[in-house]
Coordinates of C-alpha atoms in Angstrom, one line a residue:
X26 CA 164.1 128.3 190.3
X27 CA 165.5 125.0 189.1
X28 CA 169.2 124.3 188.9
X29 CA 169.2 124.7 185.1
X30 CA 166.6 127.4 185.0
X31 CA 168.7 130.4 184.2
X32 CA 170.0 129.9 180.6
X33 CA 170.6 133.6 180.0
X34 CA 172.7 134.1 183.1
X35 CA 174.7 131.0 182.5
X36 CA 175.3 131.5 178.8
X37 CA 178.7 133.3 179.3
X38 CA 180.0 130.5 181.5
X39 CA 178.9 127.9 178.9
X40 CA 180.8 129.9 176.2
X41 CA 183.8 130.0 178.4
X42 CA 183.8 126.3 178.9
X43 CA 183.4 125.7 175.2
X44 CA 186.4 127.9 174.6
X45 CA 188.7 126.6 177.2
X46 CA 187.5 123.1 178.1
X47 CA 187.6 121.2 174.9
X48 CA 188.5 117.6 174.4
X49 CA 190.6 118.0 171.3
X50 CA 194.1 119.1 170.5
X51 CA 196.0 120.5 167.5
X52 CA 199.4 119.7 166.1
X53 CA 201.9 122.3 167.2
X54 CA 203.1 124.5 164.3
X55 CA 206.7 123.4 164.6
X56 CA 205.6 119.8 164.2
X57 CA 203.4 120.1 161.2
X58 CA 206.1 119.3 158.6
X59 CA 207.3 116.1 160.4
X60 CA 203.7 115.1 161.1
X61 CA 202.7 115.3 157.4
X62 CA 205.8 113.3 156.4
X63 CA 204.9 110.6 159.0
X64 CA 201.4 110.2 157.5
X65 CA 202.8 108.5 154.4
X66 CA 200.1 110.2 152.2
X67 CA 201.8 110.6 148.9
X68 CA 199.6 113.6 147.9
X69 CA 201.3 115.6 150.7
X70 CA 204.9 114.6 149.8
X71 CA 205.7 117.7 147.7
X72 CA 204.1 120.4 149.7
X73 CA 206.1 122.9 151.8
X74 CA 204.9 124.6 154.9
X75 CA 204.9 128.3 155.5
X76 CA 204.1 129.8 159.0
X77 CA 203.6 133.2 160.4
X78 CA 201.6 134.7 157.6
X79 CA 198.9 136.8 159.2
X80 CA 196.7 137.2 156.1
X81 CA 195.8 135.0 153.1
X82 CA 197.7 135.6 149.9
X83 CA 195.7 138.0 147.8
X84 CA 196.6 136.7 144.4
X85 CA 194.0 134.9 142.3
X86 CA 195.7 131.5 142.5
X87 CA 195.4 131.2 146.3
X88 CA 192.8 129.3 148.3
X89 CA 191.5 129.4 151.8
X90 CA 190.3 126.0 153.0
X91 CA 188.3 124.6 155.9
X92 CA 187.7 120.9 156.4
X93 CA 185.4 120.2 159.4
X94 CA 183.4 117.5 161.1
X95 CA 180.3 119.3 160.0
X96 CA 177.2 119.0 162.2
X97 CA 174.7 120.4 159.7
X98 CA 172.4 117.9 157.9
X99 CA 172.9 117.6 154.1
X100 CA 170.8 116.0 151.4
X101 CA 172.2 112.8 149.9
X102 CA 173.7 113.3 146.4
X103 CA 171.2 112.3 143.8
X104 CA 170.7 112.6 140.0
X105 CA 168.4 115.1 138.6
X106 CA 164.8 113.9 138.8
X107 CA 165.6 111.2 141.4
X108 CA 163.6 111.0 144.6
X109 CA 165.2 113.0 147.3
X110 CA 166.6 110.7 150.0
X111 CA 167.0 111.4 153.7
X112 CA 169.6 113.8 154.9
X113 CA 173.0 112.7 156.1
X114 CA 175.6 114.0 158.5
X115 CA 179.2 114.0 157.5
X116 CA 182.3 116.1 157.1
X117 CA 182.5 119.0 154.7
X118 CA 185.2 120.9 152.7
X119 CA 184.7 124.6 152.4
X120 CA 186.9 126.8 150.2
X121 CA 187.1 130.3 148.7
X122 CA 189.7 132.3 146.8
X123 CA 191.9 133.8 149.5
X124 CA 191.5 137.3 148.1
X125 CA 187.8 137.2 149.2
X126 CA 189.0 136.9 152.8
X127 CA 191.8 139.5 152.6
X128 CA 189.7 142.2 154.1
X129 CA 188.2 140.0 156.8
X130 CA 189.7 139.5 160.3
X131 CA 191.3 136.1 160.8
X132 CA 189.1 134.0 163.2
X133 CA 185.7 135.4 162.1
X134 CA 182.8 133.1 161.8
X135 CA 182.0 130.6 164.5
X136 CA 185.0 128.3 164.3
X137 CA 185.3 125.2 166.5
X138 CA 189.0 125.6 167.0
X139 CA 191.5 128.4 167.0
X140 CA 192.4 128.3 163.3
X141 CA 189.4 130.0 161.8
X142 CA 189.9 131.8 158.5
X143 CA 186.5 133.5 158.4
X144 CA 185.1 131.1 155.8
X145 CA 181.9 130.4 157.7
X146 CA 181.2 134.1 158.0
X147 CA 182.0 134.6 154.3
X148 CA 179.7 131.7 153.4
X149 CA 176.9 133.4 155.5
X150 CA 177.5 136.9 154.1
X151 CA 178.5 136.1 150.5
X152 CA 177.6 132.5 149.7
X153 CA 178.3 132.9 146.0
X154 CA 182.0 133.4 146.7
X155 CA 182.3 130.1 148.6
X156 CA 182.2 126.5 147.5
X157 CA 181.3 123.6 149.8
X158 CA 181.2 119.8 149.3
X159 CA 179.8 117.5 152.0
X160 CA 180.9 113.9 152.1
X161 CA 178.7 111.2 153.6
X162 CA 180.4 109.3 156.4
X163 CA 180.8 106.0 154.5
X164 CA 183.6 104.0 153.0
X165 CA 181.7 103.9 149.7
X166 CA 181.6 107.7 149.4
X167 CA 185.0 109.5 149.2
X168 CA 186.5 112.6 147.9
X169 CA 188.4 111.2 144.9
X170 CA 190.7 113.0 142.5
X171 CA 188.0 113.6 139.9
X172 CA 185.9 115.3 142.6
X173 CA 188.9 117.2 143.9
X174 CA 189.7 118.5 140.4
X175 CA 186.1 119.5 139.8
X176 CA 185.8 121.2 143.2
X177 CA 189.0 123.4 142.6
X178 CA 187.9 124.2 139.1
X179 CA 184.5 125.4 140.4
X180 CA 186.3 128.2 142.4
X181 CA 187.2 129.9 139.1
X182 CA 191.0 130.0 139.8
X183 CA 192.9 130.1 136.5
X184 CA 196.3 128.5 137.2
X185 CA 198.5 125.9 135.5
X186 CA 198.9 124.2 138.9
X187 CA 195.2 123.6 139.6
X188 CA 195.8 119.9 139.4
X189 CA 198.5 120.1 142.1
X190 CA 196.2 122.2 144.3
X191 CA 193.5 119.6 143.9
X192 CA 195.9 116.8 144.7
X193 CA 197.1 118.6 147.9
X194 CA 193.5 119.2 148.9
X195 CA 192.7 115.6 148.5
X196 CA 195.7 114.7 150.6
X197 CA 194.5 116.8 153.5
X198 CA 191.0 115.2 153.1
X199 CA 192.7 111.7 153.4
X200 CA 194.5 112.8 156.5
X201 CA 191.3 114.2 158.0
X202 CA 189.4 111.0 157.2
X203 CA 192.0 108.4 158.2
X204 CA 193.0 110.0 161.5
X205 CA 189.7 111.4 162.7
X206 CA 190.2 115.1 162.2
X207 CA 187.8 117.7 163.6
X208 CA 188.9 121.0 162.1
X209 CA 191.6 121.7 159.6
X210 CA 192.2 125.2 158.2
X211 CA 195.0 126.2 155.8
X212 CA 195.8 128.5 152.9
X213 CA 197.1 127.1 149.6
X214 CA 199.4 129.3 147.5
X215 CA 200.9 128.4 144.2
X216 CA 204.5 129.4 144.0
X217 CA 206.8 128.6 141.2
X218 CA 204.7 125.6 140.2
X219 CA 204.6 124.2 143.7
X220 CA 201.9 124.3 146.3
X221 CA 202.7 126.2 149.5
X222 CA 200.6 125.4 152.6
X223 CA 200.3 128.5 154.7
X224 CA 199.5 128.4 158.5
X225 CA 198.0 124.9 158.7
X226 CA 195.9 124.3 161.8
X227 CA 195.2 120.6 162.2
X228 CA 192.8 119.7 165.1
X229 CA 191.9 116.2 166.3
X230 CA 189.7 114.7 169.0
X231 CA 191.4 113.5 172.2
X232 CA 189.2 110.4 172.2
X233 CA 190.5 109.2 168.9
X234 CA 194.1 109.0 170.3
X235 CA 193.9 105.4 171.5
X236 CA 192.8 104.3 168.0
X237 CA 195.4 106.5 166.2
X238 CA 199.0 105.5 166.9
X239 CA 200.2 108.4 164.6
X240 CA 198.7 111.0 167.0
X241 CA 199.8 109.5 170.3
X242 CA 203.3 111.1 170.5
X243 CA 202.0 114.5 169.4
X244 CA 199.1 114.3 171.9
X245 CA 201.5 113.3 174.8
X246 CA 203.9 116.2 174.0
X247 CA 201.3 119.0 173.7
X248 CA 201.7 121.9 176.2
X249 CA 200.0 121.2 179.5
X250 CA 200.6 122.5 183.0
X251 CA 201.8 119.8 185.5
X252 CA 198.5 119.7 187.4
X253 CA 196.4 119.1 184.3
X254 CA 198.8 116.4 183.1
X255 CA 198.7 114.6 186.5
X256 CA 194.9 114.7 186.5
X257 CA 194.7 113.4 182.9
X258 CA 197.1 110.6 183.6
X259 CA 194.9 109.5 186.5
X260 CA 191.8 109.4 184.3
X261 CA 190.2 112.7 185.4
X262 CA 188.5 115.1 183.1
X263 CA 189.9 118.3 184.6
X264 CA 189.7 121.8 183.0
X265 CA 190.9 124.8 185.0
X266 CA 189.1 128.0 184.0
X267 CA 191.0 131.3 183.7
X268 CA 189.7 133.7 186.4
X269 CA 189.3 136.4 183.7
X270 CA 186.5 134.6 182.0
X271 CA 182.9 135.5 183.0
X272 CA 181.1 133.5 185.7
X273 CA 184.4 131.9 186.9
X274 CA 184.9 131.9 190.7
X275 CA 187.0 130.5 193.5
X276 CA 185.2 127.2 194.3
X277 CA 187.0 124.0 193.1
X278 CA 184.2 121.6 192.2
X279 CA 184.1 117.9 191.6
X280 CA 181.6 115.1 190.8
X281 CA 181.1 112.0 188.8
X282 CA 179.4 112.3 185.4
X283 CA 179.7 115.3 183.0
X284 CA 176.1 116.3 183.5
X285 CA 176.5 116.3 187.3
X286 CA 179.7 118.3 187.0
X287 CA 178.1 120.9 184.8
X288 CA 175.1 121.2 187.0
X289 CA 177.4 121.7 190.0
X290 CA 179.0 124.6 188.2
X291 CA 175.6 126.1 187.3
X292 CA 174.5 125.8 190.9
X293 CA 177.5 127.7 192.2
X294 CA 176.5 130.5 189.8
X295 CA 172.9 130.5 190.9
X296 CA 173.9 131.1 194.6
X297 CA 176.1 134.0 193.7
X298 CA 179.5 132.3 193.3
X299 CA 181.3 130.6 190.5
X300 CA 183.4 127.5 189.7
X301 CA 187.2 127.6 189.2
X302 CA 187.2 124.5 187.1
X303 CA 185.3 121.6 185.5
X304 CA 186.2 118.2 187.0
X305 CA 184.5 114.9 186.2
X306 CA 185.9 111.8 187.9
X307 CA 185.6 109.8 184.8
X308 CA 184.2 106.4 184.1
X309 CA 184.0 105.0 187.6
X310 CA 184.2 106.2 191.2
X311 CA 187.0 104.7 193.3
X312 CA 189.1 105.7 196.3
X313 CA 192.1 106.5 194.2
X314 CA 190.5 108.9 191.7
X315 CA 188.5 110.6 194.5
X316 CA 191.8 111.3 196.3
X317 CA 193.4 112.5 193.1
X318 CA 190.5 114.9 192.4
X319 CA 190.9 116.5 195.8
X320 CA 194.7 116.8 195.4
X321 CA 194.2 118.3 191.9
X322 CA 191.8 121.0 193.2
X323 CA 194.1 121.7 196.1
X324 CA 197.0 122.4 193.7
X325 CA 195.0 124.9 191.7
X326 CA 196.0 128.3 193.1
X327 CA 192.7 129.9 192.2
X328 CA 190.7 127.5 194.3
X329 CA 189.9 128.8 197.8
X330 CA 187.3 126.2 198.8
X331 CA 186.4 122.7 197.5
X332 CA 182.9 121.5 196.7
X333 CA 182.3 117.8 196.2
X334 CA 178.8 117.0 194.8
X335 CA 178.1 113.3 194.2
X336 CA 174.9 111.5 193.5
X337 CA 175.0 107.8 194.2
X338 CA 173.3 105.7 191.6
X339 CA 176.0 103.3 190.5
X340 CA 178.5 105.6 192.2
X341 CA 179.5 104.4 195.7
X342 CA 179.6 107.7 197.7
X343 CA 181.0 105.9 200.7
X344 CA 184.1 105.0 198.7
X345 CA 184.4 108.5 197.4
X346 CA 184.3 109.7 201.0
X347 CA 187.2 107.4 201.8
X348 CA 189.3 108.9 199.0
X349 CA 188.5 112.5 200.2
X350 CA 189.7 111.6 203.7
X351 CA 192.9 110.0 202.2
X352 CA 193.7 113.1 200.3
X353 CA 193.3 115.5 203.3
X354 CA 195.3 113.2 205.6
X355 CA 198.2 112.5 203.2
X356 CA 198.6 116.0 202.0
X357 CA 197.6 118.2 205.0
X358 CA 195.0 120.0 203.0
X359 CA 193.7 123.1 204.8
X360 CA 191.3 124.5 202.2
X361 CA 187.7 124.2 203.4
X362 CA 185.9 121.3 201.9
X363 CA 182.1 121.1 201.5
X364 CA 180.6 117.7 200.6
X365 CA 177.1 117.0 199.4
X366 CA 176.2 113.4 198.8
X367 CA 172.9 111.7 198.1
X368 CA 172.0 108.1 197.2
X369 CA 174.0 104.9 197.3
X370 CA 176.3 104.8 200.4
X371 CA 175.6 108.4 201.5
X372 CA 174.9 107.5 205.1
X373 CA 178.1 105.6 205.4
X374 CA 179.9 108.5 203.5
X375 CA 178.6 111.0 206.1
X376 CA 179.8 108.7 208.9
X377 CA 183.3 108.3 207.3
X378 CA 183.7 112.0 207.1
X379 CA 182.3 112.7 210.6
X380 CA 184.5 110.1 212.3
X381 CA 187.7 111.0 210.4
X382 CA 188.7 113.6 212.9
X383 CA 189.1 116.1 210.0
X384 CA 187.0 119.2 209.3
X385 CA 184.3 118.8 206.6
X386 CA 180.9 120.3 206.1
X387 CA 178.4 117.7 205.0
X388 CA 175.0 118.6 203.4
X389 CA 172.0 116.7 202.0
X390 CA 170.6 119.8 200.2
X391 CA 172.4 121.0 197.1
X392 CA 171.6 124.7 197.4
X393 CA 172.7 124.8 201.0
X394 CA 175.9 123.0 200.1
X395 CA 176.7 125.3 197.2
X396 CA 176.0 128.4 199.2
X397 CA 178.3 127.1 202.0
X398 CA 181.1 126.4 199.5
X399 CA 180.8 130.0 198.1
X400 CA 180.9 131.5 201.6
X401 CA 183.9 129.3 202.6
X402 CA 185.8 130.5 199.5
X403 CA 185.3 134.1 200.6
X404 CA 185.9 133.5 204.3
X405 CA 188.8 131.1 204.0
X406 CA 187.1 128.6 206.5
X407 CA 184.0 126.6 207.0

């Protein structure tokens, strides 16, 4: 069986990684008001935020809204009778009267983030109750006020403040567009002529942060455990997996390249064990980040053995080996460490580990190495 030849067995682990190991973050609820004020978007000036409401308002003048970085292809807008152009990919706005969701569980419907309102499930089950507009990713195509007014009116909500709702909706679209949003959900209630934004969930891509000064302080202050924060500061992509999730085990694994790191996790499952984390060394292998990777895994309490799997193409495995030795010497690491390296510098890597005077297990074969790491996690030694 090939390393990736068991999709049915590995599906629970993939789902777990998608749930826990995402490269995006959301604005904390207590920070939403200050965040919206800092955007300078005038359409959001007059809104007020309400939190802690477990269900959408069930009056006719309330909306449930999802703005997402949609992955589904859409046909280009065209006039009646015009030749259909190619499909495009772009963000979408989905909305429905909140009363249509009142009987649904919050979170239903395949949401990307944690703020699902069940709109996708409602669109699937009762498409006539949902409206959606897709916006081509182009500066010449935008969600202007006329489109916003028309979109809100199409939902059949009879209210004197429809214009204010449309204005608020457009403001959130501008926020999503300007600051590289991924997934926004919120409910809009019309109260005493004003628009109330209920339980806003605003999610952004981590990789947009260097381009987005507004997001940087919120990203830096998001809740993280100390070990994850140290790893992130050192340029590692480190995601500890809760031991309660399926296919999660006791082996701390590490490699360079996301594909290699994922394949390493799969391989541990295929030999009867499981990974305790995802750890990709990032954009380039060096002695410092190899040392930090081993230190990070050593600090994770659930890790009982460490498995390093590196393939040397442009990666210098001999330099990685030096970093591994540095970590063990400088920190007195006693957890068993299994190393599998192939390719550029692997002979020198094996020599470095062998002559270090420290205890490592070195393998050429991946399956043998993975099985050894699983045994070491159970036995507590090599």
